[in-house]
Tab-separated table of C-alpha atoms in Angstrom:
chain	number	residue	atom	x	y	z
A	86	MET	CA	-76.878	15.514	-74.987
A	87	LYS	CA	-77.658	14.204	-78.553
A	88	LYS	CA	-75.506	11.268	-79.780
A	89	GLU	CA	-74.052	13.506	-82.200
A	90	THR	CA	-72.731	15.922	-79.447
A	91	ILE	CA	-71.895	13.246	-76.926
A	92	CYS	CA	-69.293	12.146	-79.670
A	93	ILE	CA	-67.716	15.478	-79.491
A	94	GLN	CA	-68.279	16.661	-75.838
A	95	SER	CA	-68.177	13.533	-73.741
A	96	GLY	CA	-65.335	12.172	-71.999
A	97	TRP	CA	-62.413	14.940	-71.579
A	98	LYS	CA	-63.706	18.090	-70.161
A	99	PRO	CA	-60.856	20.317	-69.646
A	100	SER	CA	-60.913	22.866	-66.794
A	101	ASN	CA	-59.396	26.351	-66.735
A	102	GLY	CA	-55.866	26.078	-68.694
A	103	GLU	CA	-55.908	22.699	-69.571
A	104	PRO	CA	-55.406	21.188	-72.705
A	105	ARG	CA	-58.111	21.686	-75.262
A	106	ILE	CA	-57.433	18.111	-76.535
A	107	MET	CA	-57.498	14.858	-74.291
A	108	PRO	CA	-53.994	14.244	-73.090
A	109	ILE	CA	-52.290	11.020	-73.616
A	110	TYR	CA	-51.471	9.706	-70.368
A	111	GLN	CA	-48.408	7.971	-71.478
A	112	SER	CA	-47.074	6.571	-68.103
A	113	THR	CA	-47.023	2.979	-66.701
A	114	THR	CA	-47.270	4.074	-62.991
A	115	PHE	CA	-48.828	7.121	-60.968
A	116	LYS	CA	-46.997	8.639	-57.970
A	117	TYR	CA	-48.534	8.921	-54.298
A	118	ASP	CA	-47.310	10.992	-51.546
A	119	ASP	CA	-47.802	8.339	-48.772
A	120	SER	CA	-47.644	4.536	-48.604
A	121	GLU	CA	-51.190	4.372	-46.801
A	122	HIS	CA	-53.213	6.145	-49.546
A	123	MET	CA	-51.590	3.566	-52.239
A	124	GLY	CA	-52.466	0.751	-49.777
A	125	LYS	CA	-56.025	1.843	-49.849
A	126	LEU	CA	-56.024	1.897	-53.963
A	127	PHE	CA	-54.751	-1.877	-53.740
A	128	ALA	CA	-57.305	-2.786	-51.342
A	129	LEU	CA	-60.081	-0.967	-53.511
A	130	GLU	CA	-60.940	1.264	-50.740
A	131	GLU	CA	-60.583	4.299	-52.915
A	132	SER	CA	-60.485	5.018	-56.445
A	133	GLY	CA	-57.477	6.231	-58.230
A	134	TYR	CA	-54.822	5.031	-60.558
A	135	LEU	CA	-51.953	2.451	-59.867
A	136	TYR	CA	-50.800	0.848	-62.956
A	137	SER	CA	-51.821	1.327	-66.672
A	138	ARG	CA	-52.652	-2.457	-67.237
A	139	ILE	CA	-55.337	-1.912	-64.788
A	140	HIS	CA	-56.489	1.704	-65.314
A	141	ASN	CA	-55.131	4.505	-67.221
A	142	PRO	CA	-56.865	8.131	-67.321
A	143	THR	CA	-56.652	8.356	-71.332
A	144	ASN	CA	-58.578	4.981	-71.501
A	145	ASP	CA	-61.143	5.888	-68.947
A	146	LEU	CA	-61.992	8.964	-70.489
A	147	VAL	CA	-62.531	7.136	-73.897
A	148	ALA	CA	-64.665	4.453	-72.272
A	149	ALA	CA	-66.770	7.119	-70.359
A	150	LYS	CA	-67.667	8.424	-73.793
A	151	ILE	CA	-68.622	5.050	-75.310
A	152	CYS	CA	-70.711	4.478	-72.200
A	153	GLU	CA	-72.373	7.556	-72.501
A	154	LEU	CA	-73.148	6.622	-76.246
A	155	GLU	CA	-74.601	3.325	-75.478
A	156	GLY	CA	-76.431	4.786	-72.144
A	157	GLY	CA	-74.780	2.521	-69.866
A	158	VAL	CA	-73.369	2.692	-66.139
A	159	SER	CA	-69.667	1.676	-66.624
A	160	ALA	CA	-67.316	0.663	-69.372
A	161	MET	CA	-63.763	-0.399	-70.111
A	162	LEU	CA	-61.463	-0.337	-72.884
A	163	LEU	CA	-59.422	-3.586	-73.986
A	164	SER	CA	-56.677	-4.439	-76.723
A	165	SER	CA	-58.985	-5.766	-79.294
A	166	GLY	CA	-62.750	-6.644	-79.567
A	167	GLN	CA	-61.691	-10.374	-79.308
A	168	ALA	CA	-60.503	-9.577	-75.869
A	169	ALA	CA	-63.635	-7.529	-75.279
A	170	SER	CA	-65.718	-10.947	-76.120
A	171	HIS	CA	-63.416	-12.968	-73.963
A	172	TYR	CA	-63.415	-10.889	-70.942
A	173	ALA	CA	-67.226	-10.248	-71.371
A	174	ILE	CA	-67.994	-13.828	-71.069
A	175	PHE	CA	-65.230	-14.849	-68.925
A	176	ASN	CA	-66.124	-12.339	-66.054
A	177	ILE	CA	-69.231	-14.711	-65.277
A	178	CYS	CA	-68.002	-17.906	-66.579
A	179	GLU	CA	-65.482	-20.382	-65.368
A	180	ALA	CA	-64.578	-23.980	-66.047
A	181	GLY	CA	-68.143	-26.265	-66.203
A	182	SER	CA	-69.781	-23.166	-67.378
A	183	HIS	CA	-72.167	-22.950	-70.361
A	184	VAL	CA	-73.104	-20.215	-73.167
A	185	VAL	CA	-76.135	-19.904	-75.170
A	186	LEU	CA	-74.528	-18.749	-78.784
A	187	SER	CA	-76.179	-17.435	-81.910
A	188	ALA	CA	-74.996	-19.210	-84.995
A	189	LYS	CA	-74.855	-15.820	-86.818
A	190	ILE	CA	-71.745	-14.245	-85.466
A	191	TYR	CA	-68.081	-13.179	-86.696
A	192	GLY	CA	-66.152	-16.311	-87.389
A	193	GLY	CA	-63.367	-15.227	-85.262
A	194	THR	CA	-65.806	-14.892	-81.925
A	195	PHE	CA	-67.294	-18.104	-83.070
A	196	ASN	CA	-63.774	-19.828	-82.796
A	197	LEU	CA	-63.051	-18.100	-79.552
A	198	ILE	CA	-66.494	-19.328	-77.881
A	199	ALA	CA	-66.855	-22.568	-79.635
A	200	MET	CA	-63.442	-23.706	-79.800
A	201	THR	CA	-60.839	-21.869	-77.568
A	202	MET	CA	-62.902	-21.310	-74.593
A	203	LYS	CA	-64.202	-24.879	-74.659
A	204	LYS	CA	-60.616	-25.825	-73.827
A	205	MET	CA	-60.957	-23.581	-70.942
A	206	GLY	CA	-63.901	-25.817	-69.769
A	207	ILE	CA	-66.731	-23.375	-70.816
A	208	ASP	CA	-68.975	-25.265	-73.368
A	209	CYS	CA	-71.767	-23.806	-75.708
A	210	THR	CA	-74.826	-24.440	-77.502
A	211	VAL	CA	-75.126	-22.786	-81.048
A	212	VAL	CA	-78.710	-21.770	-81.896
A	213	ASP	CA	-80.274	-20.395	-84.979
A	214	PRO	CA	-81.212	-16.603	-83.960
A	215	ASP	CA	-84.310	-17.245	-86.569
A	216	ALA	CA	-85.662	-19.770	-84.528
A	217	LYS	CA	-88.846	-19.600	-82.637
A	218	SER	CA	-88.249	-19.032	-78.667
A	219	GLU	CA	-89.464	-22.526	-77.715
A	220	GLU	CA	-86.971	-23.904	-79.950
A	221	ILE	CA	-84.201	-21.626	-78.648
A	222	SER	CA	-85.118	-22.010	-74.790
A	223	LYS	CA	-84.246	-25.699	-75.209
A	224	ALA	CA	-80.749	-24.776	-75.375
A	225	PHE	CA	-80.529	-23.385	-72.032
A	226	ARG	CA	-79.084	-25.507	-69.025
A	227	PRO	CA	-79.043	-25.314	-65.499
A	228	ASN	CA	-75.215	-24.120	-65.762
A	229	THR	CA	-75.878	-21.426	-68.546
A	230	LYS	CA	-74.315	-17.965	-67.661
A	231	CYS	CA	-75.039	-15.843	-70.740
A	232	VAL	CA	-76.177	-15.583	-74.245
A	233	PHE	CA	-74.297	-14.050	-76.599
A	234	ALA	CA	-75.264	-12.656	-80.037
A	235	GLU	CA	-74.547	-9.732	-82.597
A	236	SER	CA	-76.964	-7.128	-83.366
A	237	VAL	CA	-75.664	-7.183	-87.065
A	238	ALA	CA	-73.916	-10.234	-87.975
A	239	ASN	CA	-70.708	-10.015	-89.574
A	240	PRO	CA	-70.918	-10.893	-92.503
A	241	ALA	CA	-74.068	-12.538	-92.793
A	242	MET	CA	-75.810	-9.299	-92.065
A	243	VAL	CA	-78.481	-11.124	-89.917
A	244	VAL	CA	-80.514	-8.794	-87.792
A	245	LEU	CA	-81.050	-10.019	-84.436
A	246	ASP	CA	-84.533	-9.766	-82.744
A	247	ILE	CA	-82.920	-8.260	-79.415
A	248	GLU	CA	-86.335	-8.207	-77.695
A	249	LYS	CA	-86.820	-11.976	-78.161
A	250	PHE	CA	-83.259	-12.563	-77.052
A	251	ALA	CA	-83.256	-10.694	-73.915
A	252	LYS	CA	-86.491	-12.277	-72.748
A	253	LEU	CA	-85.174	-15.686	-73.300
A	254	ALA	CA	-82.202	-14.839	-71.309
A	255	HIS	CA	-84.223	-13.297	-68.532
A	256	ASP	CA	-86.447	-16.039	-68.314
A	257	HIS	CA	-83.343	-17.961	-67.939
A	258	HIS	CA	-81.829	-15.570	-65.387
A	259	VAL	CA	-79.003	-14.979	-67.317
A	260	PRO	CA	-77.661	-11.658	-69.110
A	261	LEU	CA	-77.742	-10.982	-72.584
A	262	ILE	CA	-74.257	-9.798	-74.170
A	263	ILE	CA	-74.756	-8.114	-77.601
A	264	ASP	CA	-71.722	-7.284	-79.962
A	265	ASN	CA	-72.936	-3.546	-81.308
A	266	THR	CA	-69.730	-3.450	-83.349
A	267	PHE	CA	-71.618	-2.910	-87.005
A	268	PRO	CA	-74.693	-0.626	-86.255
A	269	THR	CA	-72.480	1.379	-83.289
A	270	PRO	CA	-74.395	3.114	-80.739
A	271	ILE	CA	-75.433	5.813	-83.384
A	272	ASN	CA	-77.906	3.231	-85.204
A	273	CYS	CA	-78.658	0.769	-82.573
A	274	ASN	CA	-79.257	0.903	-78.741
A	275	PRO	CA	-79.450	-2.522	-77.473
A	276	PHE	CA	-79.931	-1.604	-73.710
A	277	LYS	CA	-83.294	0.047	-75.017
A	278	TRP	CA	-84.692	-3.370	-76.077
A	279	GLY	CA	-83.191	-5.312	-73.166
A	280	ALA	CA	-79.601	-6.375	-73.588
A	281	ASP	CA	-77.651	-6.368	-70.592
A	282	ILE	CA	-73.782	-5.955	-71.719
A	283	ILE	CA	-72.516	-4.597	-75.068
A	284	VAL	CA	-69.116	-5.314	-76.562
A	285	HIS	CA	-67.541	-3.421	-79.249
A	286	SER	CA	-64.361	-3.815	-81.620
A	287	THR	CA	-63.496	-0.240	-81.501
A	288	THR	CA	-61.359	-1.112	-84.432
A	289	LYS	CA	-64.048	-0.849	-86.954
A	290	TYR	CA	-66.210	2.128	-87.128
A	291	MET	CA	-65.505	3.659	-83.935
A	292	ASP	CA	-61.876	4.087	-84.851
A	293	GLY	CA	-63.229	4.604	-88.468
A	294	HIS	CA	-59.736	5.199	-90.154
A	295	ALA	CA	-57.845	1.496	-89.762
A	296	MET	CA	-55.397	3.195	-87.379
A	297	THR	CA	-55.516	1.053	-84.430
A	298	ILE	CA	-57.136	-2.051	-82.576
A	299	GLY	CA	-59.328	-2.100	-79.750
A	300	GLY	CA	-62.264	-3.208	-77.688
A	301	ALA	CA	-64.937	-2.100	-75.245
A	302	ILE	CA	-67.233	-3.674	-72.887
A	303	VAL	CA	-70.204	-1.708	-71.766
A	304	ASP	CA	-72.317	-2.690	-68.879
A	305	SER	CA	-76.170	-1.434	-68.453
A	306	GLY	CA	-76.365	-1.940	-64.855
A	307	ASN	CA	-79.773	-3.424	-65.339
A	308	PHE	CA	-78.645	-6.927	-64.808
A	309	ASP	CA	-78.934	-7.857	-61.036
A	310	PHE	CA	-76.599	-10.667	-60.481
A	311	SER	CA	-77.174	-10.512	-56.804
A	312	LEU	CA	-80.327	-12.266	-57.042
A	313	TYR	CA	-78.637	-15.282	-58.342
A	314	PRO	CA	-75.588	-15.896	-56.221
A	315	ASP	CA	-75.199	-19.610	-56.900
A	316	LYS	CA	-74.929	-18.879	-60.669
A	317	PHE	CA	-72.382	-15.770	-60.404
A	318	PRO	CA	-70.287	-16.622	-57.465
A	319	GLY	CA	-67.424	-14.555	-59.056
A	320	LEU	CA	-69.482	-11.548	-58.381
A	321	CYS	CA	-71.606	-12.632	-55.363
A	322	THR	CA	-68.971	-14.260	-53.105
A	323	PRO	CA	-65.660	-12.835	-51.486
A	324	ASP	CA	-62.811	-12.378	-53.764
A	325	GLU	CA	-59.842	-13.317	-51.310
A	326	THR	CA	-57.413	-11.720	-53.796
A	327	TYR	CA	-58.935	-8.449	-52.450
A	328	HIS	CA	-59.226	-9.155	-48.899
A	329	GLY	CA	-62.557	-10.975	-49.121
A	330	ILE	CA	-64.564	-8.119	-51.028
A	331	ILE	CA	-67.770	-9.050	-52.519
A	332	TYR	CA	-68.288	-7.078	-55.875
A	333	THR	CA	-71.871	-6.827	-56.051
A	334	GLU	CA	-72.098	-5.361	-52.132
A	335	LYS	CA	-69.259	-3.153	-52.595
A	336	PHE	CA	-69.721	-1.548	-55.984
A	337	GLY	CA	-73.687	-2.114	-56.721
A	338	LYS	CA	-74.244	-1.590	-60.480
A	339	ALA	CA	-70.522	-1.396	-61.295
A	340	ALA	CA	-69.721	-4.621	-60.050
A	341	TYR	CA	-69.578	-6.219	-63.325
A	342	ILE	CA	-67.088	-3.973	-64.929
A	343	THR	CA	-65.187	-3.395	-61.711
A	344	LYS	CA	-64.357	-7.004	-61.365
A	345	ALA	CA	-63.519	-7.356	-65.104
A	346	THR	CA	-61.307	-4.678	-64.587
A	347	VAL	CA	-59.468	-5.091	-61.341
A	348	GLN	CA	-59.257	-9.140	-61.474
A	349	LEU	CA	-59.210	-10.071	-65.118
A	350	MET	CA	-57.075	-6.989	-66.649
A	351	ARG	CA	-54.831	-7.414	-63.560
A	352	ASP	CA	-54.323	-11.148	-64.086
A	353	LEU	CA	-54.614	-11.413	-68.313
A	354	GLY	CA	-53.398	-8.081	-69.204
A	355	ALA	CA	-55.437	-7.491	-72.453
A	356	CYS	CA	-55.122	-3.595	-71.765
A	357	GLN	CA	-55.560	-0.759	-74.244
A	358	ALA	CA	-52.463	1.206	-75.115
A	359	PRO	CA	-53.303	4.902	-74.255
A	360	GLN	CA	-51.721	6.129	-77.306
A	361	ASN	CA	-54.453	3.642	-79.176
A	362	ALA	CA	-57.205	5.204	-76.993
A	363	PHE	CA	-56.452	8.478	-78.093
A	364	TYR	CA	-56.627	7.400	-81.491
A	365	ILE	CA	-60.204	5.774	-81.009
A	366	ASN	CA	-61.232	9.238	-79.489
A	367	ILE	CA	-60.420	10.912	-82.722
A	368	GLY	CA	-62.590	8.573	-84.763
A	369	LEU	CA	-65.239	8.914	-82.062
A	370	GLU	CA	-65.442	12.598	-82.584
A	371	THR	CA	-66.843	12.117	-86.251
A	372	LEU	CA	-68.539	8.726	-85.680
A	373	ALA	CA	-72.126	10.099	-86.133
A	374	LEU	CA	-71.273	11.942	-89.226
A	375	ARG	CA	-69.473	8.980	-90.769
A	376	MET	CA	-72.355	6.372	-89.731
A	377	GLU	CA	-74.716	8.784	-91.627
A	378	ARG	CA	-72.465	8.519	-94.927
A	379	HIS	CA	-71.662	4.807	-94.673
A	380	THR	CA	-75.296	3.815	-94.403
A	381	GLU	CA	-76.249	6.261	-96.982
A	382	ASN	CA	-73.877	5.210	-99.511
A	383	ALA	CA	-74.466	1.176	-98.641
A	384	GLN	CA	-78.130	1.802	-99.288
A	385	ALA	CA	-77.617	3.215	-102.748
A	386	ILE	CA	-75.063	0.716	-103.667
A	387	ALA	CA	-77.165	-2.216	-102.434
A	388	GLU	CA	-79.839	-0.909	-104.602
A	389	TRP	CA	-77.883	-0.666	-107.658
A	390	LEU	CA	-76.414	-4.100	-107.287
A	391	ASN	CA	-79.990	-5.527	-106.903
A	392	GLN	CA	-80.591	-4.235	-110.214
A	393	HIS	CA	-77.450	-5.599	-111.919
A	394	GLU	CA	-77.883	-8.292	-114.445
A	395	LEU	CA	-74.682	-10.289	-113.343
A	396	ILE	CA	-75.564	-10.162	-109.655
A	397	ASP	CA	-77.101	-13.337	-108.149
A	398	TRP	CA	-78.231	-11.963	-104.844
A	399	VAL	CA	-77.662	-8.957	-102.427
A	400	ASN	CA	-78.040	-9.132	-98.691
A	401	TYR	CA	-78.828	-5.830	-97.083
A	402	PRO	CA	-81.246	-5.202	-94.510
A	403	GLY	CA	-81.996	-1.810	-95.977
A	404	LEU	CA	-83.833	-3.558	-98.991
A	405	PRO	CA	-87.420	-3.900	-98.356
A	406	ALA	CA	-87.385	-7.465	-99.980
A	407	ASN	CA	-84.749	-8.607	-97.375
A	408	LYS	CA	-85.664	-10.979	-94.787
A	409	TYR	CA	-84.653	-8.733	-91.912
A	410	TYR	CA	-86.051	-5.607	-93.372
A	411	GLU	CA	-88.601	-5.168	-90.673
A	412	LEU	CA	-86.176	-6.070	-87.776
A	413	ALA	CA	-83.914	-3.545	-89.271
A	414	GLN	CA	-86.558	-0.732	-89.347
A	415	LYS	CA	-87.438	-1.738	-85.508
A	416	TYR	CA	-84.184	-1.710	-84.207
A	417	MET	CA	-82.147	0.611	-86.511
A	418	PRO	CA	-84.532	2.881	-88.135
A	419	LYS	CA	-81.595	5.129	-89.353
A	420	GLY	CA	-79.713	2.301	-91.325
A	421	THR	CA	-77.829	-0.631	-90.130
A	422	CYS	CA	-74.227	-0.083	-91.296
A	423	GLY	CA	-72.072	0.174	-94.266
A	424	VAL	CA	-71.281	-3.472	-95.035
A	425	ILE	CA	-73.102	-5.314	-97.720
A	426	SER	CA	-72.888	-9.041	-98.726
A	427	PHE	CA	-73.560	-10.076	-102.243
A	428	GLY	CA	-72.746	-12.896	-104.891
A	429	LEU	CA	-72.245	-13.009	-108.337
A	430	LYS	CA	-73.984	-15.233	-111.094
A	431	GLY	CA	-70.654	-16.924	-111.812
A	432	GLY	CA	-70.163	-18.103	-108.116
A	433	ARG	CA	-66.755	-18.109	-106.207
A	434	LYS	CA	-64.614	-18.061	-109.313
A	435	ALA	CA	-66.320	-15.101	-110.664
A	436	ALA	CA	-66.057	-13.299	-107.438
A	437	GLU	CA	-62.146	-13.946	-107.141
A	438	GLU	CA	-61.880	-12.509	-110.521
A	439	MET	CA	-63.935	-9.499	-109.795
A	440	MET	CA	-61.791	-8.556	-106.892
A	441	GLN	CA	-58.733	-9.069	-109.279
A	442	LYS	CA	-60.096	-6.134	-111.449
A	443	LEU	CA	-60.830	-3.735	-108.691
A	444	LYS	CA	-58.795	-0.173	-108.838
A	445	MET	CA	-60.061	1.987	-106.077
A	446	ILE	CA	-61.769	-0.464	-103.794
A	447	ALA	CA	-58.995	-2.522	-101.678
A	448	VAL	CA	-58.831	-6.184	-100.930
A	449	VAL	CA	-58.057	-6.137	-97.049
A	450	THR	CA	-58.686	-8.231	-94.042
A	451	HIS	CA	-60.572	-5.303	-92.499
A	452	VAL	CA	-64.013	-3.647	-92.325
A	453	ALA	CA	-65.938	-0.736	-91.528
A	454	ASP	CA	-63.743	2.268	-91.975
A	455	ALA	CA	-63.606	5.284	-94.305
A	456	ARG	CA	-62.141	3.550	-97.376
A	457	THR	CA	-64.297	1.133	-99.338
A	458	CYS	CA	-63.060	-2.422	-99.125
A	459	ILE	CA	-63.851	-5.917	-99.918
A	460	LEU	CA	-63.163	-9.641	-99.112
A	461	HIS	CA	-64.230	-13.288	-99.696
A	462	PRO	CA	-65.000	-14.608	-96.111
A	463	ALA	CA	-64.715	-18.273	-96.974
A	464	SER	CA	-61.195	-17.873	-97.855
A	465	HIS	CA	-60.097	-15.254	-95.212
A	466	THR	CA	-61.959	-14.345	-92.098
A	467	HIS	CA	-63.981	-17.672	-91.877
A	468	ARG	CA	-61.244	-19.847	-93.000
A	469	GLN	CA	-61.338	-21.887	-89.949
A	470	MET	CA	-64.695	-23.157	-90.426
A	471	ASN	CA	-65.574	-26.286	-92.232
A	472	ASP	CA	-68.586	-26.034	-94.901
A	473	GLU	CA	-71.150	-26.947	-92.216
A	474	GLN	CA	-70.059	-24.321	-89.929
A	475	LEU	CA	-70.110	-21.730	-92.771
A	476	LYS	CA	-73.593	-22.478	-93.575
A	477	GLU	CA	-74.580	-22.231	-89.971
A	478	ALA	CA	-72.975	-18.761	-89.956
A	479	GLY	CA	-74.955	-17.929	-93.034
A	480	VAL	CA	-71.764	-17.650	-95.006
A	481	ASN	CA	-72.197	-18.735	-98.573
A	482	PRO	CA	-68.766	-19.937	-100.211
A	483	SER	CA	-69.454	-17.191	-103.152
A	484	LEU	CA	-70.578	-14.638	-100.425
A	485	ILE	CA	-68.685	-11.319	-101.040
A	486	ARG	CA	-68.425	-8.913	-98.065
A	487	LEU	CA	-68.495	-5.070	-99.103
A	488	SER	CA	-67.440	-2.405	-96.473
A	489	VAL	CA	-68.826	0.949	-98.256
A	490	GLY	CA	-66.641	3.917	-97.379
A	491	ILE	CA	-67.465	7.480	-97.388
A	492	GLU	CA	-66.160	8.160	-100.643
A	493	HIS	CA	-68.488	9.904	-103.366
A	494	ILE	CA	-71.379	7.325	-104.179
A	495	ASP	CA	-70.462	7.691	-108.154
A	496	ASP	CA	-66.757	6.679	-107.618
A	497	ILE	CA	-67.538	3.448	-105.604
A	498	ILE	CA	-70.133	2.441	-108.082
A	499	ALA	CA	-67.763	3.139	-111.270
A	500	ASP	CA	-65.274	0.818	-109.656
A	501	LEU	CA	-67.664	-1.991	-108.887
A	502	ALA	CA	-69.232	-1.552	-112.390
A	503	GLN	CA	-66.008	-1.979	-114.161
A	504	ALA	CA	-65.047	-5.190	-112.154
A	505	ILE	CA	-68.135	-6.709	-112.345
A	506	SER	CA	-68.508	-6.541	-116.140
A	507	ASP	CA	-67.588	-9.360	-118.503
């Protein structure tokens, strides 16, 4: 099926007499008729549901839809995008591990990996995604377990050369993990270009209405962890908490997501509430339609801003003069997303004054929903970064992040025009 159809038809497939709309399995537990059956579930000898912290039917149906959209083999939902990034890395890392990290990522994710996970004994080396392969290659160490990057960086709008990073990761026998939140699987397919694992903040375009927080991890099934048992012992050696099973031997291509679900979710518990998964599924049904409108509106506004006399610079990969235009055309020919970054000639002070004058466009700590919104990252989402880290992340102190919604283009431009005017 085409992605527009997958958004609607994948996941819940009702049988005769069943609800047309996916049910919410609002239950912590699941009943079985005999103890032996439940024992086999706990031993991972049979599949089924035990406890909603680990598995829930509503969550699994939504995960299956996201998995199909991305073209993966298995997927799981989590309580937030931050939890998804954490689990995706921690599933193959432990104290003493090392991560190669793109400098151009969301500030919260940077803080998670470079600061918080460092306290867990997991180190990282930050690399410039635009650097030559030879330079990036120097960042790898014998204990490197993965590479982490964003397909389109938030808010720097850097388009990653996915093929380049996939080759670097594979040359060093590690998987490439891509955060594909901004373009979504509608506009970008990282697995097609060699990525191995994809994470999402489903809070953003997948929900699309600022209703609920969530995250997802999708595995392509293409990275063979069993080839490197010394590097990935968690997947390739016995797990004594499940009677010595070896995930790669027992679950094959589903090993990575199975381990993350039955081990990390069991122990750390960042599970998605089924009610929230239901909301995300509603958003997914219109994802393809909305992404078309988001990118169409963003392109028009980027072009309008680019011609405005009070605008100092505009960063949007859809503009032919943009540094990442060619990469965007290669990896995201239908458009990147609805997010634009720009700066006013008056700098930081002018940005703050402009946001005070907006009438329809809201100043909120959010991005990528149906309503146009705006914020100043240096004061908000990237506040934990110092000036040097802001520069490494591609965040100018005057940078304004505009998340273009699906309202009529004329109304969005009118609000911007009156706010930007002297």
